Amino acid sequence: MIKKICVFCGSNSGNKPEYVQAARELGENMAASGIDLVYGGGNVGIMGEIANAVLARGGKAVGVIPKTLVDKELAHRSLTELRVVNTMHERKALMSELSDAFIALPGGIGTLEEFFEVLTWAQLGFQKKPCALLNTSGYYDHLISFIGKMVSDGFLHESHRGLMVIEKNPAAVIEKIKSHKPVCTDKWLNDFNLNRNDY
Ligand code: AMP
């Protein structure tokens, strides 16, 4: 049952209106579906857009933010709940613990770092929560191609590429997450290295 989704997204808004629009649509759909938002707690960029969209529709938004960013007055002050932590590592651990699934919206290196961490944990079988990439206006097209290169060049198992739910539409991504079945990752290293160890 998906009750809380952790959304990773840009602290900037990007320069296409579609990015902000996608954040608003996702937030509205989450609130309408009774799904709470867990996110980085900022009131800037795409982060602020999705939090405000959830709150405006009567949904719940929980921010998890390091104290340093609160001190710089970057925290959203009208959230359902603001959890202040000491470090970025604590923040990611708590965001993960509180959530049933993860979605990355368009964002920069912070967004990618957060998304690839949970995807790495999924690959290792440390967590089995769905991880989705919202590919608004093809923003992540090059990244998706590069992940294909990882598979073709032998650095990523085909089945682990399937851990990532990819969708363009904000409403559809929630439905895809709900029906997503994570692959079994238990013996992946053995399977992956079958052809490599015949020297
Ligand atoms: P980026 O994608 O590089 O813009 O980084 C986005 C991520 O950086 C967010 O998910 C947060 O973890 C963090 N972050 C950056 N700026 C802020 C802020 N003002 N408030 C809260 N978190 C922030």
PDB file of C-alpha atoms and ligand atoms in Angstrom:
ATOM      1  CA  MET A   1       0.000   0.000   0.000  1.00  0.00           C
ATOM      2  CA  ILE A   2       1.479   3.343  -1.048  1.00  0.00           C
ATOM      3  CA  LYS A   3       0.669   5.979   1.602  1.00  0.00           C
ATOM      4  CA  LYS A   4       3.725   8.229   1.471  1.00  0.00           C
ATOM      5  CA  ILE A   5       5.895   9.067  -1.515  1.00  0.00           C
ATOM      6  CA  CYS A   6       9.319  10.651  -1.201  1.00  0.00           C
ATOM      7  CA  VAL A   7       9.902  13.121  -4.023  1.00  0.00           C
ATOM      8  CA  PHE A   8      13.421  14.202  -5.005  1.00  0.00           C
ATOM      9  CA  CYS A   9      13.482  17.338  -7.148  1.00  0.00           C
ATOM     10  CA  GLY A  10      15.314  20.507  -8.022  1.00  0.00           C
ATOM     11  CA  SER A  11      15.895  23.381  -5.645  1.00  0.00           C
ATOM     12  CA  ASN A  12      15.680  25.461  -8.835  1.00  0.00           C
ATOM     13  CA  SER A  13      12.638  25.640 -11.107  1.00  0.00           C
ATOM     14  CA  GLY A  14      14.386  25.022 -14.432  1.00  0.00           C
ATOM     15  CA  ASN A  15      13.671  27.217 -17.401  1.00  0.00           C
ATOM     16  CA  LYS A  16      10.712  25.456 -19.010  1.00  0.00           C
ATOM     17  CA  PRO A  17       7.203  25.963 -17.586  1.00  0.00           C
ATOM     18  CA  GLU A  18       6.556  22.223 -18.054  1.00  0.00           C
ATOM     19  CA  TYR A  19       8.835  21.390 -15.113  1.00  0.00           C
ATOM     20  CA  VAL A  20       6.874  23.495 -12.632  1.00  0.00           C
ATOM     21  CA  GLN A  21       3.628  22.249 -14.165  1.00  0.00           C
ATOM     22  CA  ALA A  22       4.653  18.599 -13.682  1.00  0.00           C
ATOM     23  CA  ALA A  23       5.477  19.256 -10.010  1.00  0.00           C
ATOM     24  CA  ARG A  24       2.089  20.883  -9.457  1.00  0.00           C
ATOM     25  CA  GLU A  25       0.259  18.041 -11.220  1.00  0.00           C
ATOM     26  CA  LEU A  26       2.083  15.385  -9.253  1.00  0.00           C
ATOM     27  CA  GLY A  27       1.350  17.203  -5.987  1.00  0.00           C
ATOM     28  CA  GLU A  28      -2.335  17.616  -6.860  1.00  0.00           C
ATOM     29  CA  ASN A  29      -2.624  13.941  -7.824  1.00  0.00           C
ATOM     30  CA  MET A  30      -0.926  12.812  -4.629  1.00  0.00           C
ATOM     31  CA  ALA A  31      -3.256  14.905  -2.472  1.00  0.00           C
ATOM     32  CA  ALA A  32      -6.305  13.681  -4.422  1.00  0.00           C
ATOM     33  CA  SER A  33      -5.163  10.078  -3.897  1.00  0.00           C
ATOM     34  CA  GLY A  34      -4.568  10.582  -0.161  1.00  0.00           C
ATOM     35  CA  ILE A  35      -0.819  10.055  -0.561  1.00  0.00           C
ATOM     36  CA  ASP A  36       1.435  12.169   1.689  1.00  0.00           C
ATOM     37  CA  LEU A  37       4.525  13.935   0.379  1.00  0.00           C
ATOM     38  CA  VAL A  38       7.924  13.407   1.986  1.00  0.00           C
ATOM     39  CA  TYR A  39      10.585  15.728   0.591  1.00  0.00           C
ATOM     40  CA  GLY A  40      13.601  17.893   1.382  1.00  0.00           C
ATOM     41  CA  GLY A  41      11.639  20.607   3.208  1.00  0.00           C
ATOM     42  CA  GLY A  42      12.623  23.605   1.089  1.00  0.00           C
ATOM     43  CA  ASN A  43      10.365  26.366  -0.236  1.00  0.00           C
ATOM     44  CA  VAL A  44      12.394  26.959  -3.371  1.00  0.00           C
ATOM     45  CA  GLY A  45      12.254  25.736  -6.972  1.00  0.00           C
ATOM     46  CA  ILE A  46      10.451  22.522  -7.869  1.00  0.00           C
ATOM     47  CA  MET A  47      10.600  21.528  -4.171  1.00  0.00           C
ATOM     48  CA  GLY A  48       8.451  24.476  -3.153  1.00  0.00           C
ATOM     49  CA  GLU A  49       6.080  23.926  -6.086  1.00  0.00           C
ATOM     50  CA  ILE A  50       5.231  20.351  -5.204  1.00  0.00           C
ATOM     51  CA  ALA A  51       4.876  21.061  -1.467  1.00  0.00           C
ATOM     52  CA  ASN A  52       2.559  24.005  -2.109  1.00  0.00           C
ATOM     53  CA  ALA A  53       0.481  22.001  -4.609  1.00  0.00           C
ATOM     54  CA  VAL A  54      -0.003  19.182  -2.063  1.00  0.00           C
ATOM     55  CA  LEU A  55      -0.931  21.628   0.736  1.00  0.00           C
ATOM     56  CA  ALA A  56      -3.269  23.665  -1.495  1.00  0.00           C
ATOM     57  CA  ARG A  57      -5.288  20.485  -2.194  1.00  0.00           C
ATOM     58  CA  GLY A  58      -5.539  19.607   1.492  1.00  0.00           C
ATOM     59  CA  GLY A  59      -2.791  16.970   1.389  1.00  0.00           C
ATOM     60  CA  LYS A  60       0.031  16.399   3.868  1.00  0.00           C
ATOM     61  CA  ALA A  61       3.624  17.468   3.213  1.00  0.00           C
ATOM     62  CA  VAL A  62       6.449  16.396   5.498  1.00  0.00           C
ATOM     63  CA  GLY A  63       9.816  18.094   5.080  1.00  0.00           C
ATOM     64  CA  VAL A  64      13.093  16.575   6.243  1.00  0.00           C
ATOM     65  CA  ILE A  65      15.827  19.176   6.354  1.00  0.00           C
ATOM     66  CA  PRO A  66      19.301  19.587   7.859  1.00  0.00           C
ATOM     67  CA  LYS A  67      19.648  22.256  10.547  1.00  0.00           C
ATOM     68  CA  THR A  68      22.135  24.263   8.461  1.00  0.00           C
ATOM     69  CA  LEU A  69      19.497  24.889   5.783  1.00  0.00           C
ATOM     70  CA  VAL A  70      16.933  25.880   8.446  1.00  0.00           C
ATOM     71  CA  ASP A  71      19.461  28.364   9.840  1.00  0.00           C
ATOM     72  CA  LYS A  72      19.805  29.856   6.369  1.00  0.00           C
ATOM     73  CA  GLU A  73      16.010  30.330   6.384  1.00  0.00           C
ATOM     74  CA  LEU A  74      15.502  28.003   3.441  1.00  0.00           C
ATOM     75  CA  ALA A  75      12.926  25.767   5.132  1.00  0.00           C
ATOM     76  CA  HIS A  76       9.247  25.823   4.170  1.00  0.00           C
ATOM     77  CA  ARG A  77       7.409  27.236   7.200  1.00  0.00           C
ATOM     78  CA  SER A  78       3.851  26.009   6.478  1.00  0.00           C
ATOM     79  CA  LEU A  79       4.355  22.255   6.172  1.00  0.00           C
ATOM     80  CA  THR A  80       2.270  19.630   7.931  1.00  0.00           C
ATOM     81  CA  GLU A  81       5.487  18.636   9.675  1.00  0.00           C
ATOM     82  CA  LEU A  82       9.128  19.717   9.467  1.00  0.00           C
ATOM     83  CA  ARG A  83      11.703  17.206  10.700  1.00  0.00           C
ATOM     84  CA  VAL A  84      15.037  18.883  11.398  1.00  0.00           C
ATOM     85  CA  VAL A  85      18.080  16.590  11.304  1.00  0.00           C
ATOM     86  CA  ASN A  86      21.820  17.108  11.790  1.00  0.00           C
ATOM     87  CA  THR A  87      23.308  15.877   8.535  1.00  0.00           C
ATOM     88  CA  MET A  88      22.467  15.196   4.896  1.00  0.00           C
ATOM     89  CA  HIS A  89      23.008  11.500   5.549  1.00  0.00           C
ATOM     90  CA  GLU A  90      20.474  11.538   8.368  1.00  0.00           C
ATOM     91  CA  ARG A  91      18.083  13.385   6.101  1.00  0.00           C
ATOM     92  CA  LYS A  92      18.255  10.757   3.351  1.00  0.00           C
ATOM     93  CA  ALA A  93      17.933   7.909   5.839  1.00  0.00           C
ATOM     94  CA  LEU A  94      14.840   9.451   7.435  1.00  0.00           C
ATOM     95  CA  MET A  95      13.238  10.342   4.096  1.00  0.00           C
ATOM     96  CA  SER A  96      13.701   6.747   3.018  1.00  0.00           C
ATOM     97  CA  GLU A  97      12.409   5.308   6.291  1.00  0.00           C
ATOM     98  CA  LEU A  98       9.250   7.467   6.180  1.00  0.00           C
ATOM     99  CA  SER A  99       8.312   6.600   2.569  1.00  0.00           C
ATOM    100  CA  ASP A 100       6.748   3.748   0.598  1.00  0.00           C
ATOM    101  CA  ALA A 101       8.132   4.798  -2.808  1.00  0.00           C
ATOM    102  CA  PHE A 102      10.417   7.354  -4.460  1.00  0.00           C
ATOM    103  CA  ILE A 103       9.936   9.665  -7.441  1.00  0.00           C
ATOM    104  CA  ALA A 104      12.565  11.940  -8.990  1.00  0.00           C
ATOM    105  CA  LEU A 105      11.217  14.992 -10.791  1.00  0.00           C
ATOM    106  CA  PRO A 106      13.470  17.188 -12.892  1.00  0.00           C
ATOM    107  CA  GLY A 107      16.358  18.534 -10.851  1.00  0.00           C
ATOM    108  CA  GLY A 108      20.130  18.904 -10.699  1.00  0.00           C
ATOM    109  CA  ILE A 109      22.953  16.950  -9.111  1.00  0.00           C
ATOM    110  CA  GLY A 110      21.296  16.873  -5.671  1.00  0.00           C
ATOM    111  CA  THR A 111      18.234  15.228  -7.152  1.00  0.00           C
ATOM    112  CA  LEU A 112      20.306  12.647  -9.023  1.00  0.00           C
ATOM    113  CA  GLU A 113      22.436  11.857  -5.985  1.00  0.00           C
ATOM    114  CA  GLU A 114      19.341  11.177  -3.888  1.00  0.00           C
ATOM    115  CA  PHE A 115      17.628   9.120  -6.584  1.00  0.00           C
ATOM    116  CA  PHE A 116      20.655   6.977  -7.404  1.00  0.00           C
ATOM    117  CA  GLU A 117      21.245   6.243  -3.753  1.00  0.00           C
ATOM    118  CA  VAL A 118      17.805   4.651  -3.312  1.00  0.00           C
ATOM    119  CA  LEU A 119      18.171   2.891  -6.665  1.00  0.00           C
ATOM    120  CA  THR A 120      21.529   1.488  -5.548  1.00  0.00           C
ATOM    121  CA  TRP A 121      19.926   0.214  -2.344  1.00  0.00           C
ATOM    122  CA  ALA A 122      17.202  -1.423  -4.469  1.00  0.00           C
ATOM    123  CA  GLN A 123      19.837  -3.045  -6.688  1.00  0.00           C
ATOM    124  CA  LEU A 124      21.518  -4.549  -3.638  1.00  0.00           C
ATOM    125  CA  GLY A 125      18.176  -5.696  -2.227  1.00  0.00           C
ATOM    126  CA  PHE A 126      18.518  -3.413   0.824  1.00  0.00           C
ATOM    127  CA  GLN A 127      15.157  -1.851   0.075  1.00  0.00           C
ATOM    128  CA  LYS A 128      12.276  -2.974  -2.150  1.00  0.00           C
ATOM    129  CA  LYS A 129      10.328   0.261  -2.564  1.00  0.00           C
ATOM    130  CA  PRO A 130       9.506   1.428  -6.113  1.00  0.00           C
ATOM    131  CA  CYS A 131      11.840   4.072  -7.614  1.00  0.00           C
ATOM    132  CA  ALA A 132      10.428   6.198 -10.428  1.00  0.00           C
ATOM    133  CA  LEU A 133      11.844   8.809 -12.765  1.00  0.00           C
ATOM    134  CA  LEU A 134       9.373  11.412 -14.017  1.00  0.00           C
ATOM    135  CA  ASN A 135      10.726  12.185 -17.462  1.00  0.00           C
ATOM    136  CA  THR A 136       8.922  15.499 -17.992  1.00  0.00           C
ATOM    137  CA  SER A 137       9.386  16.872 -21.523  1.00  0.00           C
ATOM    138  CA  GLY A 138      12.194  14.368 -22.116  1.00  0.00           C
ATOM    139  CA  TYR A 139      14.367  16.000 -19.420  1.00  0.00           C
ATOM    140  CA  TYR A 140      15.928  12.645 -18.527  1.00  0.00           C
ATOM    141  CA  ASP A 141      16.243  11.257 -22.076  1.00  0.00           C
ATOM    142  CA  HIS A 142      20.057  11.422 -22.064  1.00  0.00           C
ATOM    143  CA  LEU A 143      20.260   9.818 -18.636  1.00  0.00           C
ATOM    144  CA  ILE A 144      17.980   6.983 -19.770  1.00  0.00           C
ATOM    145  CA  SER A 145      20.218   6.476 -22.841  1.00  0.00           C
ATOM    146  CA  PHE A 146      23.271   6.404 -20.609  1.00  0.00           C
ATOM    147  CA  ILE A 147      21.675   3.763 -18.415  1.00  0.00           C
ATOM    148  CA  GLY A 148      21.213   1.749 -21.624  1.00  0.00           C
ATOM    149  CA  LYS A 149      24.987   2.134 -22.182  1.00  0.00           C
ATOM    150  CA  MET A 150      25.598   0.794 -18.670  1.00  0.00           C
ATOM    151  CA  VAL A 151      23.617  -2.309 -19.631  1.00  0.00           C
ATOM    152  CA  SER A 152      25.205  -2.773 -23.077  1.00  0.00           C
ATOM    153  CA  ASP A 153      28.730  -2.272 -21.688  1.00  0.00           C
ATOM    154  CA  GLY A 154      28.222  -4.738 -18.862  1.00  0.00           C
ATOM    155  CA  PHE A 155      28.020  -2.468 -15.820  1.00  0.00           C
ATOM    156  CA  LEU A 156      24.328  -2.863 -15.072  1.00  0.00           C
ATOM    157  CA  HIS A 157      22.264  -6.022 -15.210  1.00  0.00           C
ATOM    158  CA  GLU A 158      19.267  -5.808 -17.521  1.00  0.00           C
ATOM    159  CA  SER A 159      16.952  -6.850 -14.687  1.00  0.00           C
ATOM    160  CA  HIS A 160      18.218  -3.979 -12.535  1.00  0.00           C
ATOM    161  CA  ARG A 161      17.391  -1.465 -15.208  1.00  0.00           C
ATOM    162  CA  GLY A 162      13.835  -2.699 -14.649  1.00  0.00           C
ATOM    163  CA  LEU A 163      13.985  -1.485 -11.037  1.00  0.00           C
ATOM    164  CA  MET A 164      13.472   2.023 -12.382  1.00  0.00           C
ATOM    165  CA  VAL A 165       9.927   3.009 -13.293  1.00  0.00           C
ATOM    166  CA  ILE A 166      10.032   5.568 -16.114  1.00  0.00           C
ATOM    167  CA  GLU A 167       6.998   7.680 -16.940  1.00  0.00           C
ATOM    168  CA  LYS A 168       6.254  11.093 -18.436  1.00  0.00           C
ATOM    169  CA  ASN A 169       2.816  11.684 -17.004  1.00  0.00           C
ATOM    170  CA  PRO A 170       2.502  12.738 -13.318  1.00  0.00           C
ATOM    171  CA  ALA A 171      -0.832  10.939 -12.767  1.00  0.00           C
ATOM    172  CA  ALA A 172       0.318   7.775 -14.534  1.00  0.00           C
ATOM    173  CA  VAL A 173       3.519   7.554 -12.479  1.00  0.00           C
ATOM    174  CA  ILE A 174       1.483   7.050  -9.298  1.00  0.00           C
ATOM    175  CA  GLU A 175      -0.483   4.212 -10.909  1.00  0.00           C
ATOM    176  CA  LYS A 176       2.726   2.616 -12.227  1.00  0.00           C
ATOM    177  CA  ILE A 177       4.281   2.758  -8.765  1.00  0.00           C
ATOM    178  CA  LYS A 178       1.236   1.084  -7.256  1.00  0.00           C
ATOM    179  CA  SER A 179       1.455  -1.878  -9.645  1.00  0.00           C
ATOM    180  CA  HIS A 180       5.263  -2.112  -9.731  1.00  0.00           C
ATOM    181  CA  LYS A 181       6.734  -5.475  -8.743  1.00  0.00           C
ATOM    182  CA  PRO A 182      10.403  -5.165  -7.759  1.00  0.00           C
ATOM    183  CA  VAL A 183      12.738  -7.769  -9.298  1.00  0.00           C
ATOM    184  CA  CYS A 184      14.353 -10.369  -7.073  1.00  0.00           C
ATOM    185  CA  THR A 185      17.958  -9.247  -6.592  1.00  0.00           C
ATOM    186  CA  ASP A 186      19.286 -11.935  -4.269  1.00  0.00           C
ATOM    187  CA  LYS A 187      21.871 -13.611  -6.486  1.00  0.00           C
ATOM    188  CA  TRP A 188      22.576 -10.856  -8.943  1.00  0.00           C
ATOM    189  CA  LEU A 189      26.346 -10.777  -8.633  1.00  0.00           C
ATOM    190  CA  ASN A 190      26.631 -14.489  -9.474  1.00  0.00           C
ATOM    191  CA  ASP A 191      24.294 -14.240 -12.457  1.00  0.00           C
ATOM    192  CA  PHE A 192      25.939 -11.110 -13.731  1.00  0.00           C
ATOM    193  CA  ASN A 193      29.439 -12.555 -13.672  1.00  0.00           C
ATOM    194  CA  LEU A 194      28.632 -15.903 -15.295  1.00  0.00           C
ATOM    195  CA  ASN A 195      30.297 -15.094 -18.608  1.00  0.00           C
ATOM    196  CA  ARG A 196      33.163 -13.126 -17.159  1.00  0.00           C
ATOM    197  CA  ASN A 197      34.796 -15.745 -15.003  1.00  0.00           C
ATOM    198  CA  ASP A 198      35.597 -18.339 -17.690  1.00  0.00           C
ATOM    199  CA  TYR A 199      39.310 -17.457 -17.917  1.00  0.00           C
TER     200      TYR A 199
HETATM  201  P1  AMP B   1      19.399  20.037  -6.907  1.00  0.00           P
HETATM  202  O1  AMP B   1      18.726  18.941  -7.688  1.00  0.00           O
HETATM  203  O2  AMP B   1      20.874  20.075  -7.151  1.00  0.00           O
HETATM  204  O3  AMP B   1      18.716  21.359  -7.005  1.00  0.00           O
HETATM  205  O4  AMP B   1      19.289  19.594  -5.406  1.00  0.00           O
HETATM  206  C1  AMP B   1      18.051  19.304  -4.866  1.00  0.00           C
HETATM  207  C2  AMP B   1      18.261  18.703  -3.530  1.00  0.00           C
HETATM  208  O5  AMP B   1      19.195  19.510  -2.774  1.00  0.00           O
HETATM  209  C3  AMP B   1      17.022  18.689  -2.717  1.00  0.00           C
HETATM  210  O6  AMP B   1      16.315  17.492  -2.844  1.00  0.00           O
HETATM  211  C4  AMP B   1      17.566  18.892  -1.333  1.00  0.00           C
HETATM  212  O7  AMP B   1      18.047  17.672  -0.823  1.00  0.00           O
HETATM  213  C5  AMP B   1      18.738  19.778  -1.468  1.00  0.00           C
HETATM  214  N1  AMP B   1      18.450  21.216  -1.331  1.00  0.00           N
HETATM  215  C6  AMP B   1      18.999  22.173  -2.082  1.00  0.00           C
HETATM  216  N2  AMP B   1      18.539  23.396  -1.723  1.00  0.00           N
HETATM  217  C7  AMP B   1      17.683  23.215  -0.705  1.00  0.00           C
HETATM  218  C8  AMP B   1      16.868  24.075   0.098  1.00  0.00           C
HETATM  219  N3  AMP B   1      16.830  25.391  -0.086  1.00  0.00           N
HETATM  220  N4  AMP B   1      16.092  23.528   1.028  1.00  0.00           N
HETATM  221  C9  AMP B   1      16.099  22.219   1.207  1.00  0.00           C
HETATM  222  N5  AMP B   1      16.844  21.360   0.507  1.00  0.00           N
HETATM  223  C10 AMP B   1      17.632  21.827  -0.456  1.00  0.00           C
END
